[in-house]
mmCIF file of C-alpha atoms in Angstrom:
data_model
loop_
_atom_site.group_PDB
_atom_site.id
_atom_site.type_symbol
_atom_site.label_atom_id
_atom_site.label_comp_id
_atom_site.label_asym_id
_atom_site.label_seq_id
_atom_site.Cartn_x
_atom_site.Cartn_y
_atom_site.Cartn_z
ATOM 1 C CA UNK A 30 -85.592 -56.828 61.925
ATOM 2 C CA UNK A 31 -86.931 -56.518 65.351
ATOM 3 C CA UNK A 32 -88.281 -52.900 66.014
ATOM 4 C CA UNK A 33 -87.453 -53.368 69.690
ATOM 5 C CA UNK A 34 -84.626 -55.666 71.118
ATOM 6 C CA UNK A 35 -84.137 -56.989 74.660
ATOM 7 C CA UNK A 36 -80.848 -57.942 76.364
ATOM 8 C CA UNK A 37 -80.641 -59.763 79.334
ATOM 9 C CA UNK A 38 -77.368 -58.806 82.457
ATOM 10 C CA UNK A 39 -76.977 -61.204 84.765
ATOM 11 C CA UNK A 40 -75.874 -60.058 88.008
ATOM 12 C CA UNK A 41 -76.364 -63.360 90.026
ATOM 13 C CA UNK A 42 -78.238 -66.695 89.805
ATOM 14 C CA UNK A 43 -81.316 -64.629 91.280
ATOM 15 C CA UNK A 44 -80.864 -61.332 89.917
ATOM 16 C CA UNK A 45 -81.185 -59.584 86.547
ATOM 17 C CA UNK A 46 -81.728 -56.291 85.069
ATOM 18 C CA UNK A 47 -83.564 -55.979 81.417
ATOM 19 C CA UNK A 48 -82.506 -53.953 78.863
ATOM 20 C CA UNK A 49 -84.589 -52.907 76.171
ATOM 21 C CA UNK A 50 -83.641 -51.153 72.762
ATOM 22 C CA UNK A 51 -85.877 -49.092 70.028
ATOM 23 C CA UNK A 52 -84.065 -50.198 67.126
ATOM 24 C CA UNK A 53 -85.504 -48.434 63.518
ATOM 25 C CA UNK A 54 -82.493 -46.562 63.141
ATOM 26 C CA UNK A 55 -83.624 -45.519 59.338
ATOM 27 C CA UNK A 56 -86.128 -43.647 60.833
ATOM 28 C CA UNK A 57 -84.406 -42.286 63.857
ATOM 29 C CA UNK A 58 -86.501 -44.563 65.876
ATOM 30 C CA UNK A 59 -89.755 -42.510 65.621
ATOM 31 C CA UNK A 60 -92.575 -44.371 67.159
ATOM 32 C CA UNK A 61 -94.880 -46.487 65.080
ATOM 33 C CA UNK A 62 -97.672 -48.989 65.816
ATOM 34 C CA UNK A 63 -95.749 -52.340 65.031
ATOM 35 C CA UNK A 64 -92.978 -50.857 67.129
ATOM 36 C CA UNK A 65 -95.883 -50.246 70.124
ATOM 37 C CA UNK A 66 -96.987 -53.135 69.832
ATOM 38 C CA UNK A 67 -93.304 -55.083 70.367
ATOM 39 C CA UNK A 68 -92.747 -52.452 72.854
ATOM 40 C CA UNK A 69 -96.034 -53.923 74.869
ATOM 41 C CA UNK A 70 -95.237 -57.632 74.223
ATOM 42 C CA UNK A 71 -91.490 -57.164 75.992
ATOM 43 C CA UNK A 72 -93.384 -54.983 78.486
ATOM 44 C CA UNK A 73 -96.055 -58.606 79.043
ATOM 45 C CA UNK A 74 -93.043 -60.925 78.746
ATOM 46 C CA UNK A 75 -91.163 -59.155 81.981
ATOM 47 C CA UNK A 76 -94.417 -58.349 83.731
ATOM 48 C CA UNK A 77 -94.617 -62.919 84.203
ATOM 49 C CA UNK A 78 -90.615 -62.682 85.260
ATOM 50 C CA UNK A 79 -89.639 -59.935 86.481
ATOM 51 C CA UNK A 80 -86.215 -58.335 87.010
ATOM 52 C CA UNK A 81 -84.643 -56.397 89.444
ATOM 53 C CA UNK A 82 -84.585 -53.447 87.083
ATOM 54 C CA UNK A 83 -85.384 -52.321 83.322
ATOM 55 C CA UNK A 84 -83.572 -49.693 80.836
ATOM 56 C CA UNK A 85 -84.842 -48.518 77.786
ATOM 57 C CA UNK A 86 -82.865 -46.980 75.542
ATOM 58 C CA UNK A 87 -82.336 -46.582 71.559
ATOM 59 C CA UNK A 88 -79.765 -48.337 69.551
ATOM 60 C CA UNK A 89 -76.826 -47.066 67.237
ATOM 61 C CA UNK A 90 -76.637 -43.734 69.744
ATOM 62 C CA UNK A 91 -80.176 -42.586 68.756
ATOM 63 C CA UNK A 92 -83.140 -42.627 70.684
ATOM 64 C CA UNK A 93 -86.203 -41.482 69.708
ATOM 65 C CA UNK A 94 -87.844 -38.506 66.985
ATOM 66 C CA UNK A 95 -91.164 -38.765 68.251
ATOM 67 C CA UNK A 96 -94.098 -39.464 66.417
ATOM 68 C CA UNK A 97 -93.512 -41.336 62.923
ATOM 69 C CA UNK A 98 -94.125 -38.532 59.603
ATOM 70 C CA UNK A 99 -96.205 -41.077 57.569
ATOM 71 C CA UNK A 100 -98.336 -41.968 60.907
ATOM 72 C CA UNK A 101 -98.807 -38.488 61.414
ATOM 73 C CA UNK A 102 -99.961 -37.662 57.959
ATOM 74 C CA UNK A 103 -102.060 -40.186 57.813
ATOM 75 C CA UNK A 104 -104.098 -38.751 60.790
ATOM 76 C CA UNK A 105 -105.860 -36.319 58.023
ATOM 77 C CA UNK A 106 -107.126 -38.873 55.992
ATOM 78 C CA UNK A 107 -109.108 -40.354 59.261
ATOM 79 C CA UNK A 108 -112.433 -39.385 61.375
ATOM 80 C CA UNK A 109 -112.485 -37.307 63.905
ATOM 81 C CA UNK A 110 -113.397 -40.554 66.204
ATOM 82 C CA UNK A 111 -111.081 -42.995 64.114
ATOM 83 C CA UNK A 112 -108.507 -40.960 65.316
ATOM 84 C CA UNK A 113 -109.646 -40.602 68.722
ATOM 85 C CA UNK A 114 -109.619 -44.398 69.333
ATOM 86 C CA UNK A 115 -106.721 -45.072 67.575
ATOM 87 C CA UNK A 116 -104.544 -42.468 69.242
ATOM 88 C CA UNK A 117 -105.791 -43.636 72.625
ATOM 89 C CA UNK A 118 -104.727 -47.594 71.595
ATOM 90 C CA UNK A 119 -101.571 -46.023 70.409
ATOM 91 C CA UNK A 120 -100.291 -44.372 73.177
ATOM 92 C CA UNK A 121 -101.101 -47.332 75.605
ATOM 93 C CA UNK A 122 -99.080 -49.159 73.854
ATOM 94 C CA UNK A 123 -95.653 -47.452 74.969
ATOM 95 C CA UNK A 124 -97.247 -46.163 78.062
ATOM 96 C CA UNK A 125 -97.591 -50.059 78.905
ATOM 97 C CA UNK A 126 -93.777 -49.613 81.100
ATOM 98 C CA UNK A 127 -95.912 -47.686 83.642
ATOM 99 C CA UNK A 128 -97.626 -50.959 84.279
ATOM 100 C CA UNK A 129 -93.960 -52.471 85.011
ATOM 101 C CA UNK A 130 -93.506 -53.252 88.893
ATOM 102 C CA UNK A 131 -90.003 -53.060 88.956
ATOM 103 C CA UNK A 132 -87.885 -49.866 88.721
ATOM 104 C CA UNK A 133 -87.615 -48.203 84.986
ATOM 105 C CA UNK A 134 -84.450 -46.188 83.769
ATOM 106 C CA UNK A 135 -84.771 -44.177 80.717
ATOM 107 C CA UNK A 136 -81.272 -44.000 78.667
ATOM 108 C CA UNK A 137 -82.221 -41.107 76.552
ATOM 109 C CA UNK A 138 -78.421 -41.558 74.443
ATOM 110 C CA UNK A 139 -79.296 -38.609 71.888
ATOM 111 C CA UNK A 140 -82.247 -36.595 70.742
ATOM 112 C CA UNK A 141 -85.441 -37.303 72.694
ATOM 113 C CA UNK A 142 -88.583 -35.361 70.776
ATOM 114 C CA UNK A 143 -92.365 -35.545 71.342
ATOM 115 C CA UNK A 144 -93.610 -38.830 71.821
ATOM 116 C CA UNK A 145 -89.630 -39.715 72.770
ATOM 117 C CA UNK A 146 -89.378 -37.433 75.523
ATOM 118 C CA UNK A 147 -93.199 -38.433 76.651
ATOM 119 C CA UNK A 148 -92.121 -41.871 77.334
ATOM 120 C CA UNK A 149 -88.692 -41.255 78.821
ATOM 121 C CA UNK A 150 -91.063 -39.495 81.652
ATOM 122 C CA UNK A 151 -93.371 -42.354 81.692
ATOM 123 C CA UNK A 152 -89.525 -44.045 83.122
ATOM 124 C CA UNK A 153 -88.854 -43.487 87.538
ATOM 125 C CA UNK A 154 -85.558 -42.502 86.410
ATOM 126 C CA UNK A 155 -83.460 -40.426 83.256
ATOM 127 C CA UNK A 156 -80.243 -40.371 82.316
ATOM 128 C CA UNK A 157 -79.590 -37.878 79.391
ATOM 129 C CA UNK A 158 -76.918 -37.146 76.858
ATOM 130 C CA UNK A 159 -75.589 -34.018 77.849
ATOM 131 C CA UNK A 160 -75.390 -32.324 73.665
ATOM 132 C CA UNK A 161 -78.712 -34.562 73.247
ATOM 133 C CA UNK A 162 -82.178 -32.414 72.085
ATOM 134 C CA UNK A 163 -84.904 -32.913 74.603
ATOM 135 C CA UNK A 164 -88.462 -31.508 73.242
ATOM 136 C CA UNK A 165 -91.630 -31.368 73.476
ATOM 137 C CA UNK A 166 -92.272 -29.955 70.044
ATOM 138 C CA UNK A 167 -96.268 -31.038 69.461
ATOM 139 C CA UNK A 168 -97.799 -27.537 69.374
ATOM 140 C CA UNK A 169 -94.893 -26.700 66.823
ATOM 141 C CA UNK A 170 -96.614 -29.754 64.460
ATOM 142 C CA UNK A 171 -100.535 -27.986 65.675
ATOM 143 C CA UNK A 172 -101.491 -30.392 67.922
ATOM 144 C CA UNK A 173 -102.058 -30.884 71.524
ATOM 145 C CA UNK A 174 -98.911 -32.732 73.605
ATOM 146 C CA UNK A 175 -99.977 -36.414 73.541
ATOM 147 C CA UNK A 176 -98.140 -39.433 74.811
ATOM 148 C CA UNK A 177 -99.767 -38.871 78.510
ATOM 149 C CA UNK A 178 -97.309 -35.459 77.985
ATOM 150 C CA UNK A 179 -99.405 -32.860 79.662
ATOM 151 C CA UNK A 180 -100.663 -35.291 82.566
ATOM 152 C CA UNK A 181 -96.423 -36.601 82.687
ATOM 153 C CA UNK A 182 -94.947 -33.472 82.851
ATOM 154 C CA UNK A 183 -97.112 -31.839 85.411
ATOM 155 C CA UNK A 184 -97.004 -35.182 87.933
ATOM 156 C CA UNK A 185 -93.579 -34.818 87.523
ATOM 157 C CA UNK A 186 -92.291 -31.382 87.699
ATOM 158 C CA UNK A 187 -95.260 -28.977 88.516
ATOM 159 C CA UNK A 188 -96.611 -26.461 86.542
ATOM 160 C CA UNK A 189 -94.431 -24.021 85.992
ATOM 161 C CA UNK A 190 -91.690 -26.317 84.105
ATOM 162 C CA UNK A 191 -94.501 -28.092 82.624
ATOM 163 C CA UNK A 192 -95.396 -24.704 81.170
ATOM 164 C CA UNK A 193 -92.186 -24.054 79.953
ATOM 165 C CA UNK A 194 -91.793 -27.646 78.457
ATOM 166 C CA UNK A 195 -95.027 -28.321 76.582
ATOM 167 C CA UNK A 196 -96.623 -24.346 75.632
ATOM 168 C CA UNK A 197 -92.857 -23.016 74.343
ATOM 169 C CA UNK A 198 -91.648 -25.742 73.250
ATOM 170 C CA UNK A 199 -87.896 -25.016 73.773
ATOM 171 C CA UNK A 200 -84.934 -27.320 72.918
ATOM 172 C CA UNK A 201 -83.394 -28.284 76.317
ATOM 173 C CA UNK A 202 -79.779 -30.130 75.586
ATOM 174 C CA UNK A 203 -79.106 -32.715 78.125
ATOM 175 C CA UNK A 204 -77.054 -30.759 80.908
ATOM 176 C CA UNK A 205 -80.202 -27.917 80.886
ATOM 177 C CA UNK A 206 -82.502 -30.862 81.687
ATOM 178 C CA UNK A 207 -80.421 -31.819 84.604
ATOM 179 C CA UNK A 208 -80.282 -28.333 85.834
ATOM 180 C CA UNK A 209 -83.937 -28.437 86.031
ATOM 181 C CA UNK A 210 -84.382 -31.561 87.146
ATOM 182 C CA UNK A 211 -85.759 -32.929 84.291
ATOM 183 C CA UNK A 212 -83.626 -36.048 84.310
ATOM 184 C CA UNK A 213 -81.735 -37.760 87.512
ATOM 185 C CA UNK A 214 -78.132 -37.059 85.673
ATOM 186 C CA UNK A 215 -76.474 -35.834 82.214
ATOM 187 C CA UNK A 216 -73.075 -37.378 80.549
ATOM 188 C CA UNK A 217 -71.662 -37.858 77.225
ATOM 189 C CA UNK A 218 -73.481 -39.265 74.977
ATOM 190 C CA UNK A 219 -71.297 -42.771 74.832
ATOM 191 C CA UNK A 220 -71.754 -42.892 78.535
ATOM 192 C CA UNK A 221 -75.379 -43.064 78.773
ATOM 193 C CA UNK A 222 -76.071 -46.901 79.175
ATOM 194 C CA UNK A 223 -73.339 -47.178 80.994
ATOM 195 C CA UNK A 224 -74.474 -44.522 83.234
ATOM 196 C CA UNK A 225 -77.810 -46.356 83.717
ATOM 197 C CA UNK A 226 -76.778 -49.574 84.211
ATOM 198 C CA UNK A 227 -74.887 -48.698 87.342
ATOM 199 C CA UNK A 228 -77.967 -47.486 88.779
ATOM 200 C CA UNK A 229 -80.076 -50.740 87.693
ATOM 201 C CA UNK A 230 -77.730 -52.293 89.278
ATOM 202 C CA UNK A 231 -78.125 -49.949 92.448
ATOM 203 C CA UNK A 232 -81.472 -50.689 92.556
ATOM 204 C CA UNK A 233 -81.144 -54.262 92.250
ATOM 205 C CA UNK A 234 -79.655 -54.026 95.647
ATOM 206 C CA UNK A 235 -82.596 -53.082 97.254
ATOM 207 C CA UNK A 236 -85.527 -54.924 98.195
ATOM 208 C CA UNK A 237 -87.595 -56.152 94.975
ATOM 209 C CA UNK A 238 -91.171 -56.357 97.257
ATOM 210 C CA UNK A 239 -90.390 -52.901 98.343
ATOM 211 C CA UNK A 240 -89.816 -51.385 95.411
ATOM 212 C CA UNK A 241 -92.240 -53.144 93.867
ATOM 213 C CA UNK A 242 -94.796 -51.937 96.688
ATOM 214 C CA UNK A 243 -93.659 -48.110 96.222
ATOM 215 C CA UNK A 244 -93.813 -48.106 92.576
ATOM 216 C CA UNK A 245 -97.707 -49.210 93.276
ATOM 217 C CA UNK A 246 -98.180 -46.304 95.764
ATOM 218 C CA UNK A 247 -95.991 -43.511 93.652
ATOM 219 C CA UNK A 248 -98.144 -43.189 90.245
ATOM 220 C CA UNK A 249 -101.992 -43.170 89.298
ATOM 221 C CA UNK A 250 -102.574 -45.150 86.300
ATOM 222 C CA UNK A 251 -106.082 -44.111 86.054
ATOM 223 C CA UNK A 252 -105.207 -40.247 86.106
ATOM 224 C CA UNK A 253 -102.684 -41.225 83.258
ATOM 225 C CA UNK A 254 -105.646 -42.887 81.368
ATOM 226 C CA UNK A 255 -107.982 -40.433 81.799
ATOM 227 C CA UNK A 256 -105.614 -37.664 80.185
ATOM 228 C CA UNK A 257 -104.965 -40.144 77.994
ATOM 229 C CA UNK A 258 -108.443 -39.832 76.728
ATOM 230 C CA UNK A 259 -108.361 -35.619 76.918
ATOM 231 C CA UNK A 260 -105.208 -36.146 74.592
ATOM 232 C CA UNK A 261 -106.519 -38.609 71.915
ATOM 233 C CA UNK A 262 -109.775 -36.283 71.763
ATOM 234 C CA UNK A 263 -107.819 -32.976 71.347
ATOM 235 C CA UNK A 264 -105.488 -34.451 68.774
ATOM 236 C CA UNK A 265 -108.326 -35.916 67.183
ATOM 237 C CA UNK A 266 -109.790 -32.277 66.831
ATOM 238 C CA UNK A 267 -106.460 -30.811 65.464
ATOM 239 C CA UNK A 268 -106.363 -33.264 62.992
ATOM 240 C CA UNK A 269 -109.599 -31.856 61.392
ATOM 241 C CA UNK A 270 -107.929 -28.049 61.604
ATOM 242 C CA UNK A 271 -106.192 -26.387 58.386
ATOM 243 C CA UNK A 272 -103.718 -25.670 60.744
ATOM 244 C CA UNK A 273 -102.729 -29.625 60.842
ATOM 245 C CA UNK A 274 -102.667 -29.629 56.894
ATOM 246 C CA UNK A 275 -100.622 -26.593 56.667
ATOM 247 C CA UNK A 276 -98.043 -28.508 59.505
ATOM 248 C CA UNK A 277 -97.946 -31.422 56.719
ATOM 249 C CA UNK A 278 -97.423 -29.237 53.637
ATOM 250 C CA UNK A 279 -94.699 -27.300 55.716
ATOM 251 C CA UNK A 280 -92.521 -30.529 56.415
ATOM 252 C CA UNK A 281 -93.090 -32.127 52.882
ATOM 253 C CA UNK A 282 -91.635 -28.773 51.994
ATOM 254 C CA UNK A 283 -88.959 -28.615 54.633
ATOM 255 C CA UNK A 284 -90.508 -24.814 55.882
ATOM 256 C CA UNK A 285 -91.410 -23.659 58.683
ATOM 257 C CA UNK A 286 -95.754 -23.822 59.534
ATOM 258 C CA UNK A 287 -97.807 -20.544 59.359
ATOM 259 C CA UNK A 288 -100.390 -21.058 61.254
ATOM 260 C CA UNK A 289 -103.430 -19.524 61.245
ATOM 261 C CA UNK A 290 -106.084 -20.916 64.224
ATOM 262 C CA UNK A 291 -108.773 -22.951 62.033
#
């Protein structure tokens, strides 16, 4: 089974819009290297042909749960730089769609948490379910955000949501992001491809040079990478902590972490 599917919409002999699907619905499409590294190749294969417009979204009305468990428990059996290389490779391997020269919607059609909600920012445009869970929940697990989450949500929003986001860690639903501006519009969960589509297609209408053009001049990739780096090496540090083994112990035993800052 493919971890990530593509579909194509035709809107005319010289116009298309992609849309791409996480599809590892057994594990609520949490993010794992073999699904990066589809994620990337789709990302290549539209990079040589372009469309007018890409969505990502998840199949079978999930999206993402973030980072995979197994992934993430594997982390403590690894070296401080082991992890710090491999957490670096990992994220570039979703963060790939900010290398995409064409306008990006993010169909966020239910719960979008930690490394989900990082790359539905790494997307120009949102559209979220409005009962979906939108999180940033890494210092809940004892580690620093990751996903280019604490360079994303500051380009984005400022520092004062960003704040609020990554350091408490609430649960947003879909219509709260909105309100905040989080995401460019909320609607029922059904609705949410739908909803993005229409505005592929809006976009489509446009220029593609131009776009194309102010996409280059809207985002620093080389910021991104750089906190990139600052991520992998501060994750790579938790990792070490007691704090990261107690977050393990906690969700093998379905209870919530006590933490204790070592």
């Amino acid at each position: 089974m493919a971890l990530v599917d593509a579909e194509t919409v035709e809107l005319s002999s010289e116009s298309r819009i992609e849309i791409l699907y996480l599809n590892n619905p057994e594990t609520k499409n949490s993010m794992t290297v073999p699904m990066g590294l589809e994620f990337k190749a789709h990302i290549e294969r539209l990079k040589k042909n372009p469309p007018r417009a890409v969505v990502i979204t998840g199949k079978n009305n999930i999206f993402s749960a973030g980072g995979n468990f197994e992934l993430l428990k594997s982390f403590a059996e690894k070296s401080f730089e082991t992890n710090k290389k491999e957490m670096f490779e990992f994220y570039n391997l979703f963060l790939t769609v900010r290398d995409l020269n064409v306008p990006v919607i993010c169909a966020a059609n239910g719960h979008a948490i930690g490394a989900g909600l990082s790359i539905t920012l790494a997307c120009d445009l949102r559209v979220f379910a409005d009962d979906g869970k939108y999180q940033f929940n890494f210092v809940k697990l004892g580690i620093h955000p990751g996903m280019g989450s604490s360079y994303l949500a500051k380009e984005l929003f400022g520092t004062e949501i960003s704040n609020r986001l990554l350091f408490l860690a609430e649960t947003l639903s879909g219509k709260e992001c909105r309100q905040l501006g989080i995401c460019y519009d909320s609607v029922p969960k059904d609705e949410v491809l739908q909803r993005a589509t229409e505005i592929a297609i809006s976009l489509s209408e446009s220029a593609p040079m131009a776009l194309s053009e102010l996409k280059k001049n809207t985002y620093d990739r080389e910021k991104l990478n750089a906190a990139l780096r600052k991520e992998a090496e501060s994750q790579a540090l938790n990792f070490l902590s007691q704090d990261f083994k107690e977050t393990i112990k906690s969700l093998e035993e379905k209870r919530k972490p006590v933490f204790k800052g070592f």
